[in-house]
Phi, psi and omega in degrees: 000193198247144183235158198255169194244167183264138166258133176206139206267109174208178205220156168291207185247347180278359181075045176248140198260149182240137167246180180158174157246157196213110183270127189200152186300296192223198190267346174302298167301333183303310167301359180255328177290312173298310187293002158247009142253035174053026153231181213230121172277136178250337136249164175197144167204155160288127212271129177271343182049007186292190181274165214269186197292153178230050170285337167312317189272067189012054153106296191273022069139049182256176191232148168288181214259329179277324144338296192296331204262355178274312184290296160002276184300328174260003160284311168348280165307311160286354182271346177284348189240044135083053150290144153332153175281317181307310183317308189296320183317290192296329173271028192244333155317320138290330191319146175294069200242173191262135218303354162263331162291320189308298179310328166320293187299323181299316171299333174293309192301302186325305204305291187319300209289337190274024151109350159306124205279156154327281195295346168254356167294341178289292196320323160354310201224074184300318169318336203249305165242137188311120184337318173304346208249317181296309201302286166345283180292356164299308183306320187303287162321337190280309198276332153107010174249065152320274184348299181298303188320308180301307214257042131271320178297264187356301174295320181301315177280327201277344193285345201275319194288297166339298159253024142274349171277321198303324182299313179313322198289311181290329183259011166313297180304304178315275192303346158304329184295278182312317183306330165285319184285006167248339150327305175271349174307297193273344125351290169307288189296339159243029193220312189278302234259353173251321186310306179310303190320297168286356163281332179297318192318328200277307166285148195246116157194148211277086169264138214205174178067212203322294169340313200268314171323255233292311163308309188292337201282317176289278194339337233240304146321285148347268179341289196259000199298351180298306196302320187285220230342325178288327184269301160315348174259328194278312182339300160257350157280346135271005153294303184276331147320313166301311173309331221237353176263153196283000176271317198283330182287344186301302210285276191335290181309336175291296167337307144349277180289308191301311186311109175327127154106317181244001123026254181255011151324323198257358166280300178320308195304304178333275181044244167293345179301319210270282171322300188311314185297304187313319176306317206265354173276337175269359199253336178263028191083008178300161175253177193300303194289331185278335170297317160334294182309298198286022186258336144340342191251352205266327189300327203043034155217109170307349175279320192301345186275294171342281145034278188269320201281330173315295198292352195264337180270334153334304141009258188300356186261030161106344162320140149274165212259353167284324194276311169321291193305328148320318179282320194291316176067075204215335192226120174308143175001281192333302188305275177345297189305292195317311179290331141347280149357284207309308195307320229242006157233012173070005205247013174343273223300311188297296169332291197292338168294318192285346192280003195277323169279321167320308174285349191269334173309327180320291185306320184284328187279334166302344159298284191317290190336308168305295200276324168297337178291277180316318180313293181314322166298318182301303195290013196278317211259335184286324182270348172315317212280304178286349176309310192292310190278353169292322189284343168317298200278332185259022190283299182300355161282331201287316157238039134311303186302304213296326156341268219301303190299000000 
C-alpha cells in the first residue's frame, strides 16, 4: 500500500540536529528506521508536498515571469559549474525572490532531497510554472543538458518579456488618445453644453439643427447617466466574463488575430514566439512529434492552438509540416518558406534559430506600422468630435452676432 512520507527533526548522540524527509509506515517506524543510522528522533508531521497557499499572488498562484527568468539565469550557472541539484535549489532559496516563491522553492528543494527528479518536483506545481518551462527541463533531463536548457528558457522570457513591453509601449499612445477624446466629450456635455444653455435661455432665439442634437444628447446624459455607467459596467464585465469561458475565449482569440491593425501584431507576435521555442526545444533534443505537442502551449491563444494542433497531427501522419501549416493558414509566407528550408536540408532547428531575428524585426516594424497609422486617424476623429461640438453651442452666439450685424 501507499506509505506515507515524513519530515522530520531529529539528533545524533553529540545532540546536532539533522532535518529531512523518510517515506516510513507510521511514525513508530520511522523512529526505528532512523536509530539505525544512530539519530534520535525528535518531530515528525506528514508531509504533503503541494504548493504553498497562493493567496498573496491573488489567488492564481503564478510567479513573475522576471522571477522565473532570474531563477533560469542563476540555476544555470550553478549547475554548469557542477552543483548538485539540491544544493542549487538551497542556495537559490535565500536569493531575495518573493516569500512564495521562496516557499516554493523550499518544497521543492525537500522534493530533491527525498530522491525526486526536477522535473517531476516541478510538475507539482503546474499553477506556479508554465508548462513550456516543465516540458523543457523534462527534455534538460532526458538529455543530460540542464545547464544549456536554463540558459536558453532565460533567454527565452526575457526576449519574451521584451516584446510584451514593446506591444504595450506602442498601444499606450492609440488608447490615451481615446480615452481623452471621450473624456472631453462627456465634460463638454455635462459641464460646458448646460452652462451655455442657460446664458442662451436668457436670450430668445430659436434653437435647432446641430444645437438642439447636442443639447438633447446632453440632456439625455444628464438625465439617465447613473443607468449608462450601470450599462457600461455590466457590458464589460460581461465581456470578460464571456471571455473567460471556453466559447468566448475561442471567439475573442479568433478576433485577435483576424482584426485590422492588431491583426497582424498578433500574428507577428505568434511567430516570433513559436520560432524561438520550437527552435529551442528541438536543439535541446526533443524529437518532432513530441516538440510539435509541446510548443503548442507557448501560443496563448486558442484558435491559433486549435489550429496549430490540427496541422501538428497532419505532421504527424506523414504531411510535411510546411505543406500542414499550409492548409491551416495561421503563420506568414516567410515562416512556411525558412520551414521548407529546415525540411529539405534536415537543418529545422538551425534554419529557425537564426530566423528568430528576422521575426522579431516583422513585429517591431508591424508595431511602428500601427501607432504611425492610428494616430493620425485617432487625432483625426478627436478632432472631428470636438470640433462638432464646439460648433454646435456656438452656432446661436454666431447668430446673434449675424443679428447684431
Amino acid at each position: 500500500g501507499f506509505m506515507p512520507t515524513y519530515k522530520y527533526v531529529a539528533v545524533n548522540l553529540q545532540k546536532k540536529k539533522y532535518k529531512g524527509l523518510f517515506i516510513a509506515e507510521d511514525e513508530k517506524d520511522l523512529a526505528m528506521q532512523l536509530t539505525k543510522q544512530d539519530l534520535y528522533l525528535v518531530s515528525a508531521k506528514e508531509y504533503k508536498g503541494g504548493s504553498p497557499s497562493a493567496f498573496f499572488t491573488l489567488g492564481t498562484g503564478k510567479v513573475k515571469l522576471s522571477e522565473l527568468t532570474t531563477f533560469c539565469r542563476q540555476f544555470s550557472i550553478m549547475i554548469s559549474t557542477g552543483t548538485t541539484l539540491s544544493e542549487c535549489v538551497d542556495n537559490l532559496k535565500i536569493q531575495p525572490y518573493s516569500s512564495y516563491f521562496r516557499s516554493i522553492l523550499q518544497v521543492i528543494g525537500e522534493d530533491i532531497k527525498g530522491g525526486a527528479m526536477l522535473s517531476g518536483a516541478l510538475d507539482k506545481h503546474k499553477k506556479v510554472f508554465p508548462d513550456f518551462f516543465r516540458s523543457m527541463v523534462h527534455v534538460g533531463e532526458a538529455s543530460g543538458k540542464l545547464d544549456e536548457v536554463f540558459v536558453a528558457l532565460a533567454d527565452y522570457y526575457e526576449n519574451d518579456a521584451s516584446i510584451k513591453r514593446k506591444v504595450k509601449s506602442a498601444l499606450a499612445y492609440p488608447i490615451m488618445l481615446a480615452v481623452m477624446t471621450v473624456g472631453v466629450v462627456i465634460l463638454m456635455l455635462a459641464f460646458v453644453v448646460p452652462t451655455f444653455r442657460e446664458t442662451m435661455a436668457t436670450l430668445d432665439i430659436k434653437i435647432d439643427g446641430l444645437t438642439k442634437v447636442v443639447y438633447d444628447i446632453s440632456d439625455f446624459l444628464i438625465t439617465y447617466w447613473q443607468v449608462l455607467v450601470a450599462a457600461v459596467i455590466l457590458i464589460v464585465g460581461g465581456l470578460f466574463l464571456f471571455s473567460k469561458t471556453k466559447v468566448g475565449k475561442r471567439i475573442f482569440d479568433r478576433f485577435k488575430v483576424k482584426c485590422p491593425f492588431i491583426g497582424r501584431v498578433q500574428v507577428n507576435l505568434i511567430t516570433a514566439r513559436f520560432a524561438r521555442a520550437f527552435s529551442l526545444l528541438l536543439s535541446s533534443g526533443m524529437d518532432l512529434a513530441s516538440a510539435l505537442d509541446s510548443v503548442s502551449i507557448i501560443f496563448g491563444n486558442v484558435y491559433i492552438q486549435e489550429r496549430f494542433t490540427e496541422a501538428a497531427q497532419d505532421a504527424l501522419h506523414g504531411v510535411s509540416l510546411t505543406n500542414a501549416l499550409q492548409r491551416q493558414n495561421i503563420f506568414p509566407q516567410m515562416l512556411l518558406q525558412m520551414l521548407s528550408v529546415g525540411e529539405k536540408t534536415a537543418s529545422l532547428e538551425d534554419v529557425l534559430r537564426r530566423s528568430c531575428k528576422f521575426f522579431d524585426e516583422q513585429l517591431e516594424s508591424s508595431l511602428n506600422s500601427i501607432t504611425t497609422r492610428i494616430q493620425p486617424v485617432m487625432l483625426l476623429i478627436m478632432g472631428v468630435v470636438i470640433g462638432t461640438l464646439f460648433l454646435a453651442v456656438y452656432a446661436p452666439m454666431l447668430s446673434i452676432m449675424n443679428g447684431l450685424g
